PDB file of C-alpha atoms in Angstrom:
ATOM      1  CA  MET A 612       1.107 -14.830  -3.617  1.00 59.00           C
ATOM      2  CA  VAL A 613       4.740 -14.260  -2.668  1.00 58.00           C
ATOM      3  CA  ARG A 614       3.668 -11.915   0.137  1.00 61.00           C
ATOM      4  CA  ARG A 615       1.212 -14.501   1.451  1.00 65.00           C
ATOM      5  CA  ILE A 616       3.903 -17.197   1.507  1.00 64.00           C
ATOM      6  CA  ALA A 617       6.281 -14.818   3.242  1.00 60.00           C
ATOM      7  CA  PHE A 618       3.594 -13.899   5.786  1.00 60.00           C
ATOM      8  CA  TYR A 619       2.799 -17.521   6.631  1.00 59.00           C
ATOM      9  CA  SER A 620       6.510 -18.355   6.812  1.00 62.00           C
ATOM     10  CA  MET A 621       7.061 -15.543   9.290  1.00 71.00           C
ATOM     11  CA  LEU A 622       3.993 -16.641  11.254  1.00 63.00           C
ATOM     12  CA  CYS A 623       5.301 -20.218  11.473  1.00 65.00           C
ATOM     13  CA  LEU A 624       8.676 -18.971  12.637  1.00 66.00           C
ATOM     14  CA  LEU A 625       7.013 -16.787  15.271  1.00 63.00           C
ATOM     15  CA  VAL A 626       4.889 -19.675  16.563  1.00 68.00           C
ATOM     16  CA  ALA A 627       7.935 -21.961  16.636  1.00 57.00           C
ATOM     17  CA  SER A 628       9.932 -19.311  18.486  1.00 66.00           C
ATOM     18  CA  ILE A 629       7.191 -18.835  21.082  1.00 74.00           C
ATOM     19  CA  GLY A 630       6.827 -22.588  21.507  1.00 55.00           C
ATOM     20  CA  SER A 631      10.565 -23.038  21.977  1.00 51.00           C
ATOM     21  CA  SER A 632      10.673 -20.196  24.502  1.00 56.00           C
ATOM     22  CA  LEU A 633       7.807 -21.712  26.519  1.00 59.00           C
ATOM     23  CA  TYR A 634       9.492 -25.117  26.474  1.00 48.00           C
ATOM     24  CA  LEU A 635      12.803 -23.674  27.669  1.00 42.00           C
ATOM     25  CA  PHE A 636      11.016 -21.640  30.342  1.00 50.00           C
ATOM     26  CA  GLN A 637       9.239 -24.730  31.651  1.00 56.00           C
ATOM     27  CA  LYS A 638      12.491 -26.712  31.721  1.00 45.00           C
ATOM     28  CA  ALA A 639      14.349 -23.875  33.474  1.00 44.00           C
ATOM     29  CA  SER A 640      11.515 -23.463  35.989  1.00 50.00           C
ATOM     30  CA  GLY A 641      11.587 -27.191  36.737  1.00 44.00           C
ATOM     31  CA  TYR A 642      15.332 -27.197  37.327  1.00 45.00           C
ATOM     32  CA  TYR A 643      15.035 -24.082  39.500  1.00 41.00           C
ATOM     33  CA  ARG A 644      12.292 -25.646  41.645  1.00 50.00           C
ATOM     34  CA  ASP A 645      14.249 -28.894  41.974  1.00 47.00           C
ATOM     35  CA  LEU A 646      17.365 -26.981  43.026  1.00 47.00           C
ATOM     36  CA  HIS A 647      15.563 -25.148  45.805  1.00 44.00           C
ATOM     37  CA  GLU A 648      13.654 -28.226  46.913  1.00 52.00           C
ATOM     38  CA  VAL A 649      16.999 -29.950  47.458  1.00 59.00           C
ATOM     39  CA  ARG A 650      18.165 -26.944  49.489  1.00 57.00           C
ATOM     40  CA  LEU A 651      15.103 -27.253  51.732  1.00 59.00           C
ATOM     41  CA  ASP A 652      15.558 -31.008  52.214  1.00 67.00           C
ATOM     42  CA  PRO A 653      19.045 -31.978  50.985  1.00 73.00           C
ATOM     43  CA  LEU A 654      18.785 -35.613  52.100  1.00 71.00           C
ATOM     44  CA  GLY A 655      15.202 -36.147  50.952  1.00 73.00           C
ATOM     45  CA  LEU A 656      14.071 -37.253  54.400  1.00 70.00           C
ATOM     46  CA  SER A 657      10.518 -36.059  53.777  1.00 71.00           C
ATOM     47  CA  ALA A 658      10.214 -38.479  50.848  1.00 69.00           C
ATOM     48  CA  LEU A 659      11.083 -41.617  52.809  1.00 63.00           C
ATOM     49  CA  PRO A 660       8.364 -44.286  52.927  1.00 59.00           C
ATOM     50  CA  GLN A 661       6.435 -45.023  56.075  1.00 55.00           C
ATOM     51  CA  SER A 662       7.717 -47.812  58.283  1.00 57.00           C
ATOM     52  CA  ALA A 663       6.398 -51.258  57.486  1.00 56.00           C
ATOM     53  CA  SER A 664       4.415 -53.097  60.138  1.00 58.00           C
ATOM     54  CA  GLN A 665       6.746 -56.075  59.809  1.00 70.00           C
ATOM     55  CA  THR A 666      10.003 -57.040  58.149  1.00 83.00           C
ATOM     56  CA  VAL A 667       9.644 -56.900  54.361  1.00 89.00           C
ATOM     57  CA  PRO A 668      11.351 -59.326  51.969  1.00 92.00           C
ATOM     58  CA  LEU A 669      12.913 -56.548  49.884  1.00 94.00           C
ATOM     59  CA  ALA A 670      13.618 -52.827  50.046  1.00 94.00           C
ATOM     60  CA  ILE A 671      14.886 -50.850  47.066  1.00 96.00           C
ATOM     61  CA  VAL A 672      17.259 -47.973  47.803  1.00 96.00           C
ATOM     62  CA  GLY A 673      18.988 -45.379  45.640  1.00 96.00           C
ATOM     63  CA  ASP A 674      18.308 -42.795  42.952  1.00 97.00           C
ATOM     64  CA  SER A 675      15.612 -42.418  40.270  1.00 96.00           C
ATOM     65  CA  ARG A 676      16.523 -45.776  38.716  1.00 97.00           C
ATOM     66  CA  ALA A 677      15.691 -47.305  42.130  1.00 97.00           C
ATOM     67  CA  ALA A 678      12.609 -45.100  42.566  1.00 96.00           C
ATOM     68  CA  GLU A 679      11.151 -46.321  39.267  1.00 97.00           C
ATOM     69  CA  TRP A 680      12.045 -49.975  39.861  1.00 98.00           C
ATOM     70  CA  PRO A 681       8.729 -51.848  40.128  1.00 97.00           C
ATOM     71  CA  ALA A 682       8.203 -54.478  42.780  1.00 96.00           C
ATOM     72  CA  PRO A 683       8.842 -57.942  41.289  1.00 95.00           C
ATOM     73  CA  ASP A 684       5.534 -59.735  40.807  1.00 93.00           C
ATOM     74  CA  TRP A 685       7.163 -63.053  41.732  1.00 94.00           C
ATOM     75  CA  LEU A 686       8.119 -61.882  45.233  1.00 93.00           C
ATOM     76  CA  PRO A 687       5.430 -62.373  47.893  1.00 89.00           C
ATOM     77  CA  GLY A 688       5.017 -59.694  50.520  1.00 86.00           C
ATOM     78  CA  GLU A 689       5.463 -55.953  50.577  1.00 88.00           C
ATOM     79  CA  VAL A 690       8.373 -54.326  48.753  1.00 92.00           C
ATOM     80  CA  LEU A 691       9.387 -50.919  50.092  1.00 91.00           C
ATOM     81  CA  ASN A 692      10.956 -48.419  47.709  1.00 92.00           C
ATOM     82  CA  SER A 693      12.973 -45.488  49.029  1.00 90.00           C
ATOM     83  CA  GLY A 694      14.625 -44.415  45.798  1.00 94.00           C
ATOM     84  CA  ILE A 695      14.689 -40.656  45.269  1.00 94.00           C
ATOM     85  CA  GLY A 696      15.284 -39.050  41.886  1.00 94.00           C
ATOM     86  CA  GLY A 697      18.436 -36.995  41.454  1.00 94.00           C
ATOM     87  CA  GLN A 698      20.206 -38.241  44.563  1.00 96.00           C
ATOM     88  CA  THR A 699      23.929 -38.877  44.628  1.00 97.00           C
ATOM     89  CA  THR A 700      25.516 -41.632  46.670  1.00 98.00           C
ATOM     90  CA  ALA A 701      26.417 -39.041  49.325  1.00 97.00           C
ATOM     91  CA  GLN A 702      22.746 -38.108  49.682  1.00 96.00           C
ATOM     92  CA  VAL A 703      21.637 -41.740  49.785  1.00 96.00           C
ATOM     93  CA  LEU A 704      24.234 -42.473  52.457  1.00 96.00           C
ATOM     94  CA  GLY A 705      23.301 -39.387  54.466  1.00 94.00           C
ATOM     95  CA  ARG A 706      19.612 -40.181  54.570  1.00 91.00           C
ATOM     96  CA  ILE A 707      19.947 -43.875  55.425  1.00 91.00           C
ATOM     97  CA  GLU A 708      22.342 -42.989  58.241  1.00 89.00           C
ATOM     98  CA  ARG A 709      19.837 -40.435  59.534  1.00 85.00           C
ATOM     99  CA  GLN A 710      16.713 -42.535  59.122  1.00 75.00           C
ATOM    100  CA  SER A 711      16.097 -46.063  57.869  1.00 66.00           C
ATOM    101  CA  PRO A 712      12.345 -46.497  58.349  1.00 62.00           C
ATOM    102  CA  PHE A 713      12.148 -50.188  57.521  1.00 73.00           C
ATOM    103  CA  ASP A 714      13.489 -53.621  58.348  1.00 84.00           C
ATOM    104  CA  ALA A 715      14.111 -55.809  55.322  1.00 89.00           C
ATOM    105  CA  ASP A 716      15.484 -59.253  54.649  1.00 92.00           C
ATOM    106  CA  ALA A 717      17.259 -57.910  51.564  1.00 94.00           C
ATOM    107  CA  VAL A 718      18.092 -54.442  50.240  1.00 96.00           C
ATOM    108  CA  LEU A 719      18.602 -53.763  46.542  1.00 97.00           C
ATOM    109  CA  ILE A 720      20.908 -50.793  45.908  1.00 98.00           C
ATOM    110  CA  GLN A 721      21.018 -48.892  42.611  1.00 98.00           C
ATOM    111  CA  ALA A 722      22.934 -45.613  42.816  1.00 98.00           C
ATOM    112  CA  GLY A 723      25.921 -43.770  41.375  1.00 98.00           C
ATOM    113  CA  ILE A 724      24.957 -42.260  38.028  1.00 97.00           C
ATOM    114  CA  ASN A 725      24.149 -38.863  39.560  1.00 97.00           C
ATOM    115  CA  ASP A 726      27.678 -38.689  40.948  1.00 98.00           C
ATOM    116  CA  LEU A 727      29.317 -39.653  37.684  1.00 98.00           C
ATOM    117  CA  LYS A 728      27.274 -37.430  35.372  1.00 96.00           C
ATOM    118  CA  THR A 729      28.741 -34.362  37.143  1.00 97.00           C
ATOM    119  CA  ILE A 730      32.100 -35.212  35.556  1.00 97.00           C
ATOM    120  CA  ALA A 731      30.984 -33.347  32.425  1.00 96.00           C
ATOM    121  CA  LEU A 732      30.673 -30.161  34.499  1.00 95.00           C
ATOM    122  CA  PHE A 733      33.781 -30.732  36.625  1.00 96.00           C
ATOM    123  CA  PRO A 734      36.232 -32.650  34.397  1.00 96.00           C
ATOM    124  CA  ASP A 735      39.217 -31.691  36.562  1.00 97.00           C
ATOM    125  CA  ARG A 736      37.541 -33.420  39.539  1.00 98.00           C
ATOM    126  CA  ARG A 737      36.935 -36.709  37.743  1.00 97.00           C
ATOM    127  CA  ASP A 738      39.145 -38.897  39.961  1.00 98.00           C
ATOM    128  CA  PRO A 739      37.799 -37.596  43.311  1.00 98.00           C
ATOM    129  CA  ILE A 740      34.211 -37.930  42.056  1.00 98.00           C
ATOM    130  CA  VAL A 741      34.789 -41.579  41.117  1.00 98.00           C
ATOM    131  CA  ALA A 742      36.649 -42.303  44.368  1.00 98.00           C
ATOM    132  CA  ASN A 743      33.902 -40.742  46.497  1.00 98.00           C
ATOM    133  CA  CYS A 744      31.237 -42.689  44.609  1.00 98.00           C
ATOM    134  CA  LYS A 745      33.036 -45.967  45.350  1.00 98.00           C
ATOM    135  CA  ALA A 746      33.603 -45.081  49.011  1.00 98.00           C
ATOM    136  CA  ASN A 747      29.983 -44.037  49.559  1.00 98.00           C
ATOM    137  CA  LEU A 748      28.675 -47.246  48.002  1.00 98.00           C
ATOM    138  CA  GLN A 749      30.933 -49.257  50.308  1.00 98.00           C
ATOM    139  CA  ARG A 750      29.565 -47.364  53.313  1.00 97.00           C
ATOM    140  CA  ILE A 751      25.979 -47.973  52.143  1.00 97.00           C
ATOM    141  CA  ILE A 752      26.741 -51.697  51.951  1.00 97.00           C
ATOM    142  CA  ALA A 753      28.298 -51.637  55.430  1.00 96.00           C
ATOM    143  CA  HIS A 754      25.292 -49.784  56.851  1.00 95.00           C
ATOM    144  CA  TYR A 755      22.825 -52.444  55.752  1.00 95.00           C
ATOM    145  CA  ARG A 756      25.095 -55.355  56.621  1.00 95.00           C
ATOM    146  CA  ALA A 757      25.339 -53.934  60.150  1.00 94.00           C
ATOM    147  CA  ARG A 758      21.517 -53.996  60.275  1.00 91.00           C
ATOM    148  CA  GLY A 759      21.530 -57.687  59.346  1.00 92.00           C
ATOM    149  CA  CYS A 760      20.186 -57.192  55.817  1.00 93.00           C
ATOM    150  CA  LYS A 761      21.357 -59.191  52.843  1.00 94.00           C
ATOM    151  CA  VAL A 762      22.632 -56.667  50.300  1.00 96.00           C
ATOM    152  CA  ILE A 763      21.916 -57.003  46.591  1.00 97.00           C
ATOM    153  CA  LEU A 764      24.338 -54.557  45.030  1.00 98.00           C
ATOM    154  CA  SER A 765      23.346 -53.546  41.525  1.00 98.00           C
ATOM    155  CA  THR A 766      25.891 -52.345  39.029  1.00 98.00           C
ATOM    156  CA  ILE A 767      25.101 -48.880  37.692  1.00 97.00           C
ATOM    157  CA  VAL A 768      22.696 -48.846  34.781  1.00 95.00           C
ATOM    158  CA  PRO A 769      24.663 -46.972  32.091  1.00 94.00           C
ATOM    159  CA  ALA A 770      23.205 -44.168  30.027  1.00 93.00           C
ATOM    160  CA  GLY A 771      21.383 -44.924  26.822  1.00 90.00           C
ATOM    161  CA  GLU A 772      21.590 -42.814  23.698  1.00 89.00           C
ATOM    162  CA  ILE A 773      22.344 -39.187  24.622  1.00 88.00           C
ATOM    163  CA  PRO A 774      20.169 -36.746  22.635  1.00 87.00           C
ATOM    164  CA  LEU A 775      21.723 -33.779  20.873  1.00 84.00           C
ATOM    165  CA  GLN A 776      20.374 -31.199  23.326  1.00 82.00           C
ATOM    166  CA  ARG A 777      22.031 -33.012  26.219  1.00 83.00           C
ATOM    167  CA  ARG A 778      25.420 -33.575  24.630  1.00 82.00           C
ATOM    168  CA  LEU A 779      26.584 -30.104  25.709  1.00 85.00           C
ATOM    169  CA  PHE A 780      26.342 -31.391  29.279  1.00 87.00           C
ATOM    170  CA  TRP A 781      27.686 -34.882  28.697  1.00 93.00           C
ATOM    171  CA  SER A 782      31.128 -36.407  28.363  1.00 94.00           C
ATOM    172  CA  ASP A 783      32.465 -39.742  27.171  1.00 94.00           C
ATOM    173  CA  GLU A 784      34.366 -39.792  30.455  1.00 96.00           C
ATOM    174  CA  ILE A 785      31.043 -40.385  32.235  1.00 96.00           C
ATOM    175  CA  ASP A 786      30.549 -43.630  30.331  1.00 95.00           C
ATOM    176  CA  ARG A 787      34.132 -44.715  31.034  1.00 96.00           C
ATOM    177  CA  SER A 788      33.652 -43.920  34.723  1.00 97.00           C
ATOM    178  CA  VAL A 789      30.483 -46.047  34.866  1.00 97.00           C
ATOM    179  CA  ILE A 790      32.530 -48.973  33.546  1.00 97.00           C
ATOM    180  CA  GLU A 791      35.245 -48.326  36.143  1.00 98.00           C
ATOM    181  CA  VAL A 792      32.813 -48.126  39.074  1.00 98.00           C
ATOM    182  CA  ASN A 793      30.919 -51.197  37.859  1.00 98.00           C
ATOM    183  CA  ALA A 794      34.168 -53.176  37.753  1.00 97.00           C
ATOM    184  CA  PHE A 795      34.734 -52.086  41.347  1.00 98.00           C
ATOM    185  CA  LEU A 796      31.191 -53.086  42.351  1.00 98.00           C
ATOM    186  CA  ARG A 797      31.620 -56.561  40.873  1.00 97.00           C
ATOM    187  CA  GLU A 798      34.514 -57.038  43.299  1.00 97.00           C
ATOM    188  CA  GLN A 799      32.350 -56.314  46.362  1.00 97.00           C
ATOM    189  CA  GLU A 800      30.633 -59.711  46.473  1.00 95.00           C
ATOM    190  CA  ALA A 801      31.137 -61.260  49.894  1.00 95.00           C
ATOM    191  CA  GLU A 802      29.178 -63.027  52.587  1.00 93.00           C
ATOM    192  CA  GLY A 803      25.806 -61.329  52.700  1.00 94.00           C
ATOM    193  CA  VAL A 804      26.545 -59.209  49.634  1.00 96.00           C
ATOM    194  CA  LEU A 805      25.360 -60.370  46.208  1.00 96.00           C
ATOM    195  CA  VAL A 806      26.217 -58.444  43.051  1.00 97.00           C
ATOM    196  CA  PHE A 807      23.353 -58.039  40.607  1.00 97.00           C
ATOM    197  CA  ASP A 808      24.894 -57.052  37.283  1.00 97.00           C
ATOM    198  CA  ALA A 809      22.073 -54.861  35.978  1.00 97.00           C
ATOM    199  CA  ALA A 810      24.370 -53.324  33.374  1.00 96.00           C
ATOM    200  CA  ALA A 811      25.080 -56.733  31.849  1.00 95.00           C
ATOM    201  CA  VAL A 812      21.411 -57.749  32.004  1.00 95.00           C
ATOM    202  CA  ILE A 813      20.398 -54.852  29.761  1.00 94.00           C
ATOM    203  CA  GLY A 814      23.232 -55.609  27.366  1.00 92.00           C
ATOM    204  CA  ALA A 815      25.872 -53.057  28.340  1.00 90.00           C
ATOM    205  CA  SER A 816      29.502 -53.888  27.660  1.00 89.00           C
ATOM    206  CA  ALA A 817      31.754 -54.338  30.685  1.00 87.00           C
ATOM    207  CA  THR A 818      34.726 -52.821  28.837  1.00 88.00           C
ATOM    208  CA  ASP A 819      33.572 -50.743  25.849  1.00 88.00           C
ATOM    209  CA  ALA A 820      32.144 -47.359  26.844  1.00 83.00           C
ATOM    210  CA  ALA A 821      31.120 -46.644  23.253  1.00 78.00           C
ATOM    211  CA  ALA A 822      28.844 -49.700  23.081  1.00 81.00           C
ATOM    212  CA  ALA A 823      25.480 -48.358  24.246  1.00 76.00           C
ATOM    213  CA  PRO A 824      22.797 -50.814  25.413  1.00 85.00           C
ATOM    214  CA  ALA A 825      19.708 -51.432  23.296  1.00 82.00           C
ATOM    215  CA  SER A 826      17.674 -48.229  23.042  1.00 86.00           C
ATOM    216  CA  ASP A 827      14.366 -50.127  23.159  1.00 94.00           C
ATOM    217  CA  LEU A 828      14.930 -50.678  26.893  1.00 96.00           C
ATOM    218  CA  TYR A 829      15.123 -46.937  27.677  1.00 96.00           C
ATOM    219  CA  ARG A 830      12.436 -44.285  27.979  1.00 95.00           C
ATOM    220  CA  ASP A 831      15.048 -41.500  27.911  1.00 94.00           C
ATOM    221  CA  ALA A 832      18.815 -41.113  28.131  1.00 92.00           C
ATOM    222  CA  LEU A 833      19.059 -42.099  31.793  1.00 94.00           C
ATOM    223  CA  HIS A 834      15.975 -44.165  32.596  1.00 96.00           C
ATOM    224  CA  LEU A 835      14.697 -47.586  31.631  1.00 97.00           C
ATOM    225  CA  ASN A 836      11.203 -48.280  30.347  1.00 97.00           C
ATOM    226  CA  ALA A 837       8.849 -51.061  31.453  1.00 97.00           C
ATOM    227  CA  ALA A 838      10.556 -53.594  29.176  1.00 97.00           C
ATOM    228  CA  GLY A 839      13.922 -52.737  30.704  1.00 97.00           C
ATOM    229  CA  TYR A 840      12.645 -53.250  34.240  1.00 98.00           C
ATOM    230  CA  ASP A 841      10.880 -56.473  33.245  1.00 97.00           C
ATOM    231  CA  ARG A 842      14.236 -57.777  32.049  1.00 96.00           C
ATOM    232  CA  LEU A 843      15.913 -56.759  35.308  1.00 97.00           C
ATOM    233  CA  ASN A 844      13.228 -58.357  37.464  1.00 97.00           C
ATOM    234  CA  ASP A 845      13.378 -61.588  35.478  1.00 96.00           C
ATOM    235  CA  ALA A 846      17.122 -61.768  36.098  1.00 96.00           C
ATOM    236  CA  LEU A 847      16.641 -60.777  39.745  1.00 96.00           C
ATOM    237  CA  ALA A 848      14.332 -63.772  40.187  1.00 93.00           C
ATOM    238  CA  ASP A 849      17.208 -66.065  39.183  1.00 87.00           C
ATOM    239  CA  LEU A 850      19.457 -64.390  41.760  1.00 85.00           C
ATOM    240  CA  PHE A 851      16.863 -64.854  44.529  1.00 79.00           C
ATOM    241  CA  ALA A 852      16.469 -68.502  43.574  1.00 76.00           C
ATOM    242  CA  SER A 853      20.214 -69.165  43.798  1.00 69.00           C
ATOM    243  CA  PRO A 854      21.491 -70.923  46.939  1.00 62.00           C
ATOM    244  CA  ARG A 855      24.056 -68.191  47.672  1.00 61.00           C
TER     245      ARG A 855
END
């Protein structure tokens, strides 16, 4: 009986070990493919949407948070989405300067977290990373204002709860930097530039980096779920209805 228990215990450990190895291999393979895909097309130009036949009421630009942002059901007309997962503000800026395949009345910008999450890997470069993120976002705004688009500048959606396996590659300084950049973004409101405080809409604190938003609005540490986007689009409707 003891031998049988020992045998089944060893078998369970072996199966668990194989399963863990396969999971890690798949994750490593995915990261490796993504890395080399970026090398082949660093600005993501091949992923840009086709040009619209006419001016659209809204285009959504930025990173994966933008890419996953669903078109508001209250907005008539086509909504073009050119968000690309994993892109930094430098990549977003580079691709829109190279090719903007649409004309839009308004452009919603959500970008910045991919810049700031690198702070965990390069803590000694924290200040330049934050400064470059701010400067790139300003240049993105200027690019679309020069094209005659109204800019809806979203604050950066902060991270949700960071799982244990990701904490080795995370830093509290990332959360503090999100708060700093968001404070900067709130100051960018001007003629033709509206600030959409997405961070506040999902319940993030404007000052306390330790106060994480409600986890029921996230599907993982960095991305919102359908309920989170529903909340954003409801608030966005109020912004569109405002006379500003």
